[in-house]
């Protein structure tokens, strides 16, 4: 530590550069992690909100909610603590100049999908909805009449809830009948029992028996099969992992060049009898210091940026993830330093003193 | 009792047609309190002699014994530890770490070795070398002579039994060169060390107890000059 620290103090510029690179890499990693997390939330917020362990869908839906079509009679709640029926369609809602993608949930008010209301009231009459509060940022407000892209029916926002996005679209919660009106128009009465899924709350999902044409999926699988969800996640995760490799390699190159520059200094120290392992430990300690500094500054920058970002950017930081990624970054940086160790071990003190 | 002993030591470099015997079979002994000069032109094998004596390389044949310990067949790791304990190097190019101040050079040695000079003795050493005002300077701020004196301080700080100096006066003018030799002489006699100075500078032989000549890898004792 003694050697490492004194060298840093006396070569501020070059070590600032290294910390700078590490800072940028960690900034990018943290930001991508926030973005991945944010995008994940956008997709599954409403699913997290209903807090179920499983979903019943039709076998032929391929775990795609809009493609699953069943009736209220298909399942009677056998083997679960609680269950809720869910009908869902996607639409575009327009009010004056405001326009937004929405996902409409038709639910039974008495069942557990019914959201908390943070502003206004719960829906009571036909055509009333509780909207996700993100619509407020887009200019919608209580009492707004929403016209929908697929139907003549109008909906009215009577309340707002929070954390309710499904597949990146804000959710409008309404009763089952209103949803059927939106979906089938005048024919709604004939289809009143048509829903897309049952949401289950139970600890033993595997014990539930359903007819052959239905399937029980656990919530994780259901989320992973949301359109685009896995692809998006995979891409971002891949980028993050790649950044780990990049930071290891960049660090390795930097330290290797520095080590090569110091061959004669190391050689002189070795001639004097200072062991390779002491010098190696010093390089490791140095890398550790630089990596910690880079990661911490990167973290602070990420937080500052996150604070100033507009709400529309889907960034949500999961601090545990950031901690893990920070530790991994420090670890791979040190791994990069190991590359220089063999150079140090191989330095012949004889050459260094011109023998 | 000899502190450093070389028995039938020689060194070959290269192989086949290009093989040269840089050091011919050599017997050499150095006692405590002796200041010895090994004089020869460049390419005469004097650096080979010094580095074998200091355990920086192993001889092709023969035995090197430092302080009753045969170091000939030891691994680099062990030899490194012996160098740290027994030998102080004063090298031609200064052997200072560029990013450490004078006092930090000594602190570094504290990190890797116990039983170095006490603070009191170190202070005395600084004073006798005339560098007590330079303790917070970096090597780049020092003159060649000052650097050489710090290098001597560093070599003496670990309290070694043998000091090996490779052209310690090479970059110095005559006055400075004599000054450095005075210091080596004083350190040798006062603290009962053994100092071997390898040089091509014949002006220095007046300070030495024994003078060896080395030419074409052959070491021979010169008659005492005083």
XYZ file of C-alpha atoms in Angstrom:
581
model
C 0.000 0.000 0.000
C 2.904 2.279 0.829
C 4.448 2.035 -2.637
C 1.080 2.027 -4.361
C -0.205 5.119 -2.648
C 2.972 7.141 -2.979
C 3.176 6.383 -6.644
C -0.403 7.521 -7.150
C 0.302 10.737 -5.240
C 3.277 11.509 -7.426
C 1.767 10.639 -10.785
C -1.616 12.235 -10.416
C -2.268 12.738 -14.099
C -1.820 9.172 -15.268
C -3.740 7.703 -12.371
C -6.502 10.256 -12.790
C -6.825 9.019 -16.358
C -7.180 5.431 -15.193
C -9.753 6.391 -12.591
C -11.499 8.395 -15.313
C -11.799 5.381 -17.587
C -13.041 3.210 -14.744
C -15.470 5.900 -13.767
C -16.934 6.078 -17.259
C -17.233 2.307 -17.517
C -18.903 2.028 -14.126
C -21.163 4.954 -14.962
C -22.278 3.155 -18.092
C -22.745 -0.139 -16.233
C -24.800 1.521 -13.506
C -26.865 3.399 -16.002
C -27.549 0.361 -18.151
C -28.483 -1.567 -15.044
C -30.891 1.224 -14.121
C -32.293 1.198 -17.626
C -32.672 -2.583 -17.658
C -34.412 -2.403 -14.339
C -36.607 0.489 -15.447
C -37.632 -1.244 -18.649
C -38.337 -4.426 -16.716
C -40.603 -2.498 -14.380
C -42.412 -0.889 -17.283
C -43.236 -4.332 -18.523
C -44.194 -6.074 -15.348
C -45.229 -3.426 -12.833
C -48.888 -4.366 -13.045
C -47.992 -8.039 -12.661
C -45.948 -7.289 -9.541
C -48.856 -5.227 -8.319
C -51.375 -8.047 -8.459
C -48.915 -10.105 -6.433
C -49.914 -13.558 -7.602
C -47.817 -16.687 -7.912
C -49.359 -18.060 -11.069
C -51.635 -17.513 -14.036
C -54.091 -19.797 -15.819
C -54.084 -19.308 -19.583
C -55.269 -21.407 -22.511
C -52.834 -23.971 -23.803
C -52.935 -22.524 -27.311
C -52.211 -18.924 -26.174
C -48.474 -19.674 -25.996
C -48.388 -17.752 -22.707
C -49.546 -14.568 -24.392
C -52.262 -12.858 -22.396
C -54.257 -11.222 -25.247
C -54.289 -14.497 -27.168
C -55.736 -16.471 -24.291
C -59.489 -16.709 -24.219
C -61.483 -18.545 -21.599
C -64.667 -18.163 -19.597
C -65.390 -17.523 -15.963
C -66.677 -21.100 -15.627
C -63.434 -22.706 -16.688
C -61.957 -22.586 -13.206
C -63.544 -22.549 -9.777
C -60.624 -21.742 -7.546
C -59.875 -25.305 -6.563
C -56.563 -25.703 -4.757
C -55.649 -22.025 -4.345
C -55.957 -19.505 -1.552
C -57.373 -16.806 -3.773
C -57.959 -16.257 -7.438
C -59.016 -13.350 -9.636
C -60.308 -13.138 -13.184
C -58.713 -10.809 -15.685
C -59.796 -9.641 -19.101
C -57.365 -7.477 -20.989
C -57.058 -5.585 -24.251
C -54.618 -3.071 -25.630
C -55.812 0.188 -27.058
C -54.955 3.808 -27.745
C -56.659 6.320 -25.484
C -57.206 9.894 -26.668
C -58.386 12.914 -24.736
C -58.169 16.297 -26.443
C -54.568 16.472 -27.659
C -53.281 13.730 -25.414
C -52.802 10.288 -26.736
C -51.373 7.214 -25.088
C -51.013 3.500 -25.479
C -52.999 1.839 -22.756
C -53.636 -1.634 -21.490
C -57.181 -2.027 -20.197
C -57.765 -4.510 -17.374
C -61.323 -5.724 -16.866
C -61.549 -6.996 -13.314
C -63.955 -7.840 -10.549
C -63.925 -5.054 -7.989
C -64.126 -7.552 -5.136
C -61.088 -9.525 -6.255
C -57.439 -8.831 -5.448
C -56.396 -7.267 -8.760
C -58.421 -4.236 -7.703
C -55.756 -1.523 -7.299
C -55.265 1.008 -4.537
C -56.595 4.449 -5.378
C -54.184 7.279 -4.654
C -56.314 10.063 -6.085
C -60.021 10.304 -6.908
C -62.355 7.303 -6.501
C -62.697 3.708 -7.533
C -64.778 2.947 -10.627
C -68.424 2.431 -9.761
C -70.456 2.900 -12.914
C -70.064 1.558 -16.407
C -67.380 3.416 -18.347
C -65.371 4.537 -15.337
C -61.703 3.658 -14.981
C -58.813 3.943 -12.544
C -55.731 4.982 -14.515
C -52.045 4.627 -13.806
C -50.600 7.916 -12.584
C -48.032 7.987 -15.405
C -50.904 9.213 -17.582
C -50.931 12.376 -15.488
C -47.425 13.150 -16.748
C -48.764 12.814 -20.259
C -51.418 15.433 -19.549
C -54.439 13.334 -18.610
C -56.382 14.270 -15.508
C -59.335 13.242 -13.357
C -62.633 13.485 -15.207
C -61.064 13.231 -18.659
C -63.156 11.435 -21.251
C -61.075 8.942 -23.171
C -62.016 7.876 -26.650
C -60.528 4.597 -27.721
C -59.063 3.535 -31.015
C -61.068 0.354 -31.438
C -64.555 1.344 -30.329
C -67.201 3.996 -29.996
C -67.274 3.583 -26.228
C -65.908 6.385 -24.077
C -64.196 5.886 -20.749
C -63.864 8.363 -17.890
C -60.930 8.621 -15.511
C -62.335 8.695 -11.992
C -59.230 7.753 -10.071
C -55.486 7.208 -10.248
C -53.347 4.418 -8.945
C -49.567 3.989 -9.011
C -47.049 1.451 -10.323
C -49.371 -0.020 -12.890
C -47.803 -0.559 -16.281
C -48.215 -3.653 -18.340
C -45.912 -4.303 -21.273
C -44.812 -0.670 -21.177
C -48.372 0.666 -21.396
C -50.165 2.352 -18.491
C -53.076 0.274 -17.225
C -56.690 1.406 -17.056
C -58.588 -0.676 -14.500
C -62.284 -1.062 -15.041
C -65.060 -3.585 -14.431
C -65.520 -6.626 -16.594
C -68.674 -5.395 -18.277
C -67.118 -2.091 -19.364
C -64.244 -3.992 -20.865
C -66.589 -6.275 -22.791
C -68.386 -3.179 -24.112
C -65.074 -1.831 -25.322
C -64.187 -5.141 -26.853
C -67.462 -6.345 -28.342
C -69.597 -3.200 -28.543
C -73.305 -3.993 -28.550
C -72.659 -7.729 -28.496
C -71.039 -7.424 -25.072
C -73.932 -9.120 -23.285
C -73.265 -12.353 -25.121
C -69.646 -12.404 -24.073
C -69.868 -11.225 -20.520
C -68.049 -14.246 -19.171
C -65.149 -14.044 -21.626
C -61.879 -13.346 -19.891
C -58.197 -13.802 -20.717
C -56.791 -15.331 -17.562
C -57.169 -16.297 -13.942
C -54.569 -14.929 -11.572
C -53.726 -17.253 -8.693
C -52.443 -16.788 -5.201
C -51.145 -20.048 -3.816
C -48.026 -21.660 -2.383
C -48.398 -24.913 -4.285
C -48.854 -24.010 -7.901
C -47.875 -27.435 -9.165
C -50.803 -29.109 -7.426
C -53.430 -27.242 -9.392
C -55.317 -29.357 -11.861
C -56.801 -27.769 -14.944
C -58.379 -29.272 -18.070
C -56.090 -30.084 -20.996
C -56.904 -26.974 -22.969
C -55.702 -24.757 -20.094
C -52.303 -24.346 -18.515
C -50.951 -23.036 -15.224
C -47.863 -20.842 -15.546
C -45.864 -19.378 -12.711
C -45.547 -15.610 -12.598
C -41.856 -15.572 -13.555
C -42.503 -17.556 -16.732
C -45.481 -15.365 -17.493
C -43.327 -12.225 -17.216
C -40.536 -13.699 -19.296
C -43.028 -14.382 -22.063
C -44.303 -10.827 -22.239
C -43.642 -9.658 -25.806
C -40.103 -8.269 -26.110
C -39.330 -8.662 -22.431
C -36.669 -11.371 -22.593
C -35.058 -9.975 -25.733
C -34.713 -6.550 -24.159
C -33.324 -7.932 -20.948
C -30.894 -10.187 -22.707
C -29.544 -7.298 -24.781
C -28.958 -5.059 -21.803
C -27.505 -7.834 -19.676
C -25.198 -8.745 -22.521
C -24.023 -5.129 -22.736
C -23.354 -5.027 -19.003
C -21.374 -8.272 -19.073
C -19.417 -7.015 -22.016
C -18.545 -3.877 -20.111
C -17.094 -6.048 -17.350
C -14.780 -7.641 -19.886
C -13.928 -4.255 -21.382
C -12.990 -2.780 -18.023
C -10.819 -5.795 -17.205
C -9.030 -5.520 -20.537
C -8.605 -1.738 -20.407
C -7.220 -1.966 -16.885
C -4.945 -4.820 -17.903
C -3.520 -2.758 -20.773
C -3.071 0.376 -18.690
C -1.331 -1.458 -15.881
C 0.760 -3.481 -18.266
C 2.081 -0.324 -19.911
C 2.763 1.213 -16.508
C 4.538 -1.944 -15.407
C 6.684 -2.030 -18.531
C 7.623 1.581 -17.846
C 8.667 0.656 -14.340
C 10.716 -2.419 -15.218
C 13.984 -0.766 -14.250
C 12.566 0.584 -10.997
C 11.159 -2.824 -10.123
C 14.470 -4.385 -11.155
C 16.446 -2.135 -8.853
C 14.108 -2.927 -5.990
C 14.409 -6.628 -6.715
C 18.216 -6.368 -6.829
C 18.014 -4.893 -3.397
C 16.101 -7.950 -2.273
C 12.543 -6.651 -2.246
C 10.486 -9.696 -3.193
C 8.347 -10.044 -6.292
C 5.377 -10.806 -4.116
C 5.695 -7.476 -2.313
C 5.807 -5.645 -5.653
C 2.901 -7.710 -6.991
C 0.821 -6.992 -3.911
C 1.595 -3.334 -4.369
C 0.274 -3.363 -7.949
C -2.856 -5.210 -6.822
C -3.395 -2.752 -3.994
C -2.962 0.105 -6.423
C -5.536 -1.339 -8.818
C -7.894 -1.894 -5.943
C -7.615 1.750 -4.870
C -8.104 3.015 -8.418
C -11.060 0.706 -9.051
C -12.801 1.696 -5.834
C -12.305 5.375 -6.629
C -13.586 4.917 -10.199
C -16.641 2.940 -9.139
C -17.595 5.334 -6.358
C -17.290 8.402 -8.575
C -19.212 6.550 -11.292
C -21.932 5.762 -8.772
C -22.192 9.365 -7.610
C -22.405 10.557 -11.219
C -25.126 7.999 -11.929
C -27.154 9.215 -8.966
C -26.782 12.836 -10.024
C -27.829 12.026 -13.577
C -30.755 9.939 -12.327
C -31.936 12.879 -10.292
C -32.067 15.220 -13.282
C -33.529 12.785 -15.799
C -37.035 13.491 -17.121
C -39.676 11.045 -15.862
C -40.161 9.687 -19.366
C -36.779 7.938 -19.263
C -37.425 4.509 -17.809
C -34.540 4.381 -15.376
C -35.024 2.779 -11.990
C -32.035 1.940 -9.834
C -31.972 -1.217 -7.832
C -29.293 -0.522 -5.229
C -28.545 -4.159 -4.586
C -27.843 -4.651 -8.315
C -25.618 -1.580 -8.338
C -23.700 -2.864 -5.335
C -23.172 -6.249 -6.964
C -22.114 -4.678 -10.280
C -19.752 -2.314 -8.444
C -18.102 -5.210 -6.653
C -17.832 -7.184 -9.885
C -16.204 -4.179 -11.595
C -13.623 -3.869 -8.825
C -13.033 -7.601 -8.983
C -12.484 -7.729 -12.757
C -10.191 -4.698 -12.554
C -7.996 -6.529 -10.083
C -8.180 -9.528 -12.385
C -6.796 -7.274 -15.139
C -3.906 -6.353 -12.862
C -2.964 -10.003 -12.443
C -1.870 -9.914 -16.047
C 1.011 -7.625 -15.091
C 2.094 -9.780 -12.167
C 3.836 -12.333 -14.350
C 5.817 -9.491 -15.947
C 6.970 -8.355 -12.519
C 7.915 -11.886 -11.512
C 9.949 -12.280 -14.695
C 11.949 -9.054 -14.327
C 15.613 -9.947 -14.010
C 17.227 -7.620 -11.457
C 20.525 -8.194 -13.229
C 19.275 -6.498 -16.399
C 17.878 -3.609 -14.423
C 21.252 -2.697 -12.999
C 23.033 -3.098 -16.310
C 24.997 -6.243 -15.433
C 36.896 -15.104 9.036
C 35.912 -14.336 5.472
C 32.537 -12.696 5.126
C 32.493 -13.307 1.382
C 34.198 -16.240 -0.226
C 34.324 -17.347 -3.848
C 35.817 -20.766 -4.616
C 36.747 -21.635 -8.192
C 33.919 -19.500 -9.497
C 33.575 -18.996 -13.227
C 30.835 -17.857 -15.582
C 30.094 -18.755 -19.176
C 27.732 -16.836 -21.368
C 26.213 -18.141 -24.571
C 26.814 -21.604 -25.954
C 28.632 -23.383 -28.747
C 30.724 -21.100 -30.938
C 29.564 -17.944 -29.251
C 30.408 -19.195 -25.789
C 32.630 -16.856 -23.806
C 34.030 -17.217 -20.344
C 33.191 -13.834 -18.833
C 34.792 -14.802 -15.568
C 37.697 -17.227 -15.444
C 37.932 -19.551 -12.424
C 38.307 -17.176 -9.514
C 39.177 -17.485 -5.859
C 38.370 -14.483 -3.747
C 38.018 -13.659 -0.078
C 36.903 -10.530 1.703
C 37.179 -9.928 5.434
C 35.240 -7.681 7.762
C 36.419 -4.085 7.797
C 38.048 -4.300 4.369
C 37.502 -1.854 1.553
C 38.400 -3.605 -1.659
C 38.622 -2.171 -5.153
C 38.238 -4.255 -8.295
C 39.620 -2.284 -11.192
C 39.244 -3.040 -14.826
C 38.150 -1.580 -18.136
C 34.613 -2.060 -19.348
C 33.961 -5.552 -20.653
C 36.597 -7.017 -18.367
C 34.068 -9.039 -16.403
C 33.963 -6.838 -13.331
C 30.192 -6.477 -13.372
C 29.875 -10.235 -13.745
C 32.143 -10.602 -10.740
C 30.092 -8.149 -8.692
C 26.705 -9.602 -9.578
C 27.836 -13.133 -8.774
C 29.291 -11.928 -5.488
C 25.986 -10.215 -4.729
C 23.856 -13.225 -5.565
C 22.195 -11.541 -8.532
C 23.260 -14.371 -10.779
C 24.579 -17.843 -10.243
C 28.048 -18.918 -11.389
C 28.485 -21.695 -13.951
C 30.888 -23.502 -11.633
C 32.233 -22.949 -8.159
C 30.816 -21.821 -4.858
C 29.823 -18.448 -3.441
C 29.637 -18.259 0.337
C 28.201 -15.220 2.059
C 28.472 -15.069 5.823
C 29.030 -18.845 6.027
C 26.050 -19.550 3.803
C 26.460 -21.237 0.453
C 24.186 -19.245 -1.848
C 25.320 -20.915 -5.074
C 22.423 -23.266 -5.531
C 19.698 -21.267 -3.867
C 16.542 -20.284 -5.723
C 16.025 -16.613 -6.659
C 13.471 -16.216 -3.885
C 15.973 -17.286 -1.213
C 18.801 -15.297 -2.773
C 16.536 -12.263 -2.802
C 16.020 -12.612 0.936
C 19.772 -12.939 1.495
C 20.444 -9.848 -0.621
C 17.981 -7.934 1.488
C 19.619 -9.063 4.724
C 23.314 -9.199 3.922
C 24.055 -6.943 0.993
C 23.783 -3.261 0.307
C 24.040 -2.267 -3.332
C 25.272 1.105 -4.509
C 24.703 1.142 -8.215
C 26.099 3.193 -11.023
C 22.727 4.512 -12.041
C 21.061 5.630 -8.875
C 18.961 2.900 -7.362
C 16.345 5.212 -5.963
C 12.611 4.883 -6.514
C 11.608 8.043 -8.381
C 8.267 8.586 -6.663
C 9.548 8.300 -3.094
C 11.218 11.043 -1.078
C 14.580 10.385 0.530
C 13.057 9.423 3.858
C 10.399 7.307 2.130
C 13.158 5.335 0.402
C 14.163 4.176 3.865
C 10.545 3.612 4.954
C 10.108 1.260 2.002
C 12.909 -0.875 3.414
C 11.135 -0.876 6.772
C 8.131 -2.403 5.018
C 10.087 -5.367 3.723
C 12.733 -5.938 6.390
C 12.960 -5.783 10.158
C 15.967 -4.716 12.223
C 17.096 -1.781 10.149
C 19.045 1.062 11.710
C 17.391 2.790 14.638
C 15.980 6.274 14.103
C 18.915 7.657 15.990
C 21.514 5.862 13.911
C 19.682 6.784 10.725
C 19.893 10.425 11.748
C 23.620 10.051 12.311
C 23.923 8.396 8.924
C 22.072 11.254 7.245
C 24.356 13.731 8.948
C 27.563 11.947 8.091
C 26.420 11.828 4.456
C 25.327 15.461 4.579
C 21.805 14.762 3.346
C 19.848 15.593 6.502
C 18.258 18.588 4.767
C 17.133 16.614 1.722
C 14.825 14.160 3.452
C 11.667 15.442 1.807
C 13.136 15.813 -1.665
C 12.421 13.491 -4.556
C 15.360 11.952 -6.439
C 14.640 14.151 -9.451
C 15.304 17.244 -7.308
C 18.747 16.038 -6.262
C 22.107 16.460 -7.951
C 24.079 13.412 -9.081
C 26.284 13.551 -6.008
C 23.346 13.921 -3.674
C 21.602 10.969 -5.312
C 24.712 8.868 -4.896
C 24.928 9.783 -1.221
C 21.265 8.867 -0.718
C 21.977 5.572 -2.485
C 24.777 4.929 -0.017
C 22.446 5.769 2.867
C 19.951 3.314 1.446
C 22.597 0.621 1.111
C 23.736 1.135 4.706
C 20.270 1.476 6.204
C 19.521 -2.237 6.209
C 22.758 -2.766 8.174
C 24.195 -5.263 5.660
C 27.469 -7.075 6.190
C 28.641 -6.451 2.628
C 28.406 -3.309 0.505
C 28.793 -3.809 -3.208
C 29.322 -0.627 -5.180
C 29.272 -0.617 -8.959
C 31.020 2.488 -10.307
C 29.752 4.591 -7.399
C 31.697 7.602 -8.572
C 30.984 7.380 -12.278
C 28.818 10.464 -12.560
C 30.780 12.597 -10.115
C 33.590 15.117 -10.402
C 36.861 14.387 -8.569
C 35.989 16.206 -5.344
C 32.638 14.486 -5.106
C 34.169 11.148 -6.035
C 36.702 11.409 -3.231
C 33.968 12.475 -0.866
C 31.924 9.392 -1.693
C 34.956 7.168 -1.236
C 35.635 8.795 2.156
C 32.140 7.910 3.202
C 32.396 4.324 2.029
C 35.706 4.040 3.817
C 34.258 5.454 7.007
C 31.215 3.223 6.867
C 33.460 0.228 6.333
C 35.893 0.780 9.174
C 33.494 2.293 11.684
C 30.796 -0.326 11.342
C 33.014 -3.252 10.506
C 31.501 -3.819 7.073
C 33.052 -5.227 3.957
C 32.946 -2.974 0.931
C 33.800 -3.980 -2.594
C 33.999 -1.190 -5.148
C 34.060 -2.115 -8.796
C 35.382 0.722 -10.923
C 37.630 1.760 -13.776
C 38.587 4.876 -11.856
C 42.169 4.359 -10.643
C 42.054 7.554 -8.585
C 40.133 5.666 -5.951
C 42.718 3.048 -5.069
C 44.276 5.196 -2.362
C 41.238 4.577 -0.200
C 41.327 0.828 -0.502
C 42.876 -1.878 1.619
C 43.243 -4.263 -1.271
C 43.145 -3.650 -4.984
C 42.384 -6.292 -7.577
C 42.811 -5.967 -11.291
C 40.454 -7.694 -13.632
C 41.173 -8.161 -17.320
C 39.490 -10.571 -19.690
C 37.725 -12.199 -16.797
C 40.912 -12.902 -14.862
C 41.098 -11.511 -11.346
C 44.517 -10.782 -9.841
C 45.582 -9.116 -6.611
C 47.678 -6.007 -7.009
C 50.400 -5.238 -4.497
C 49.210 -2.934 -1.711
C 49.708 0.663 -2.702
C 50.482 1.782 0.811
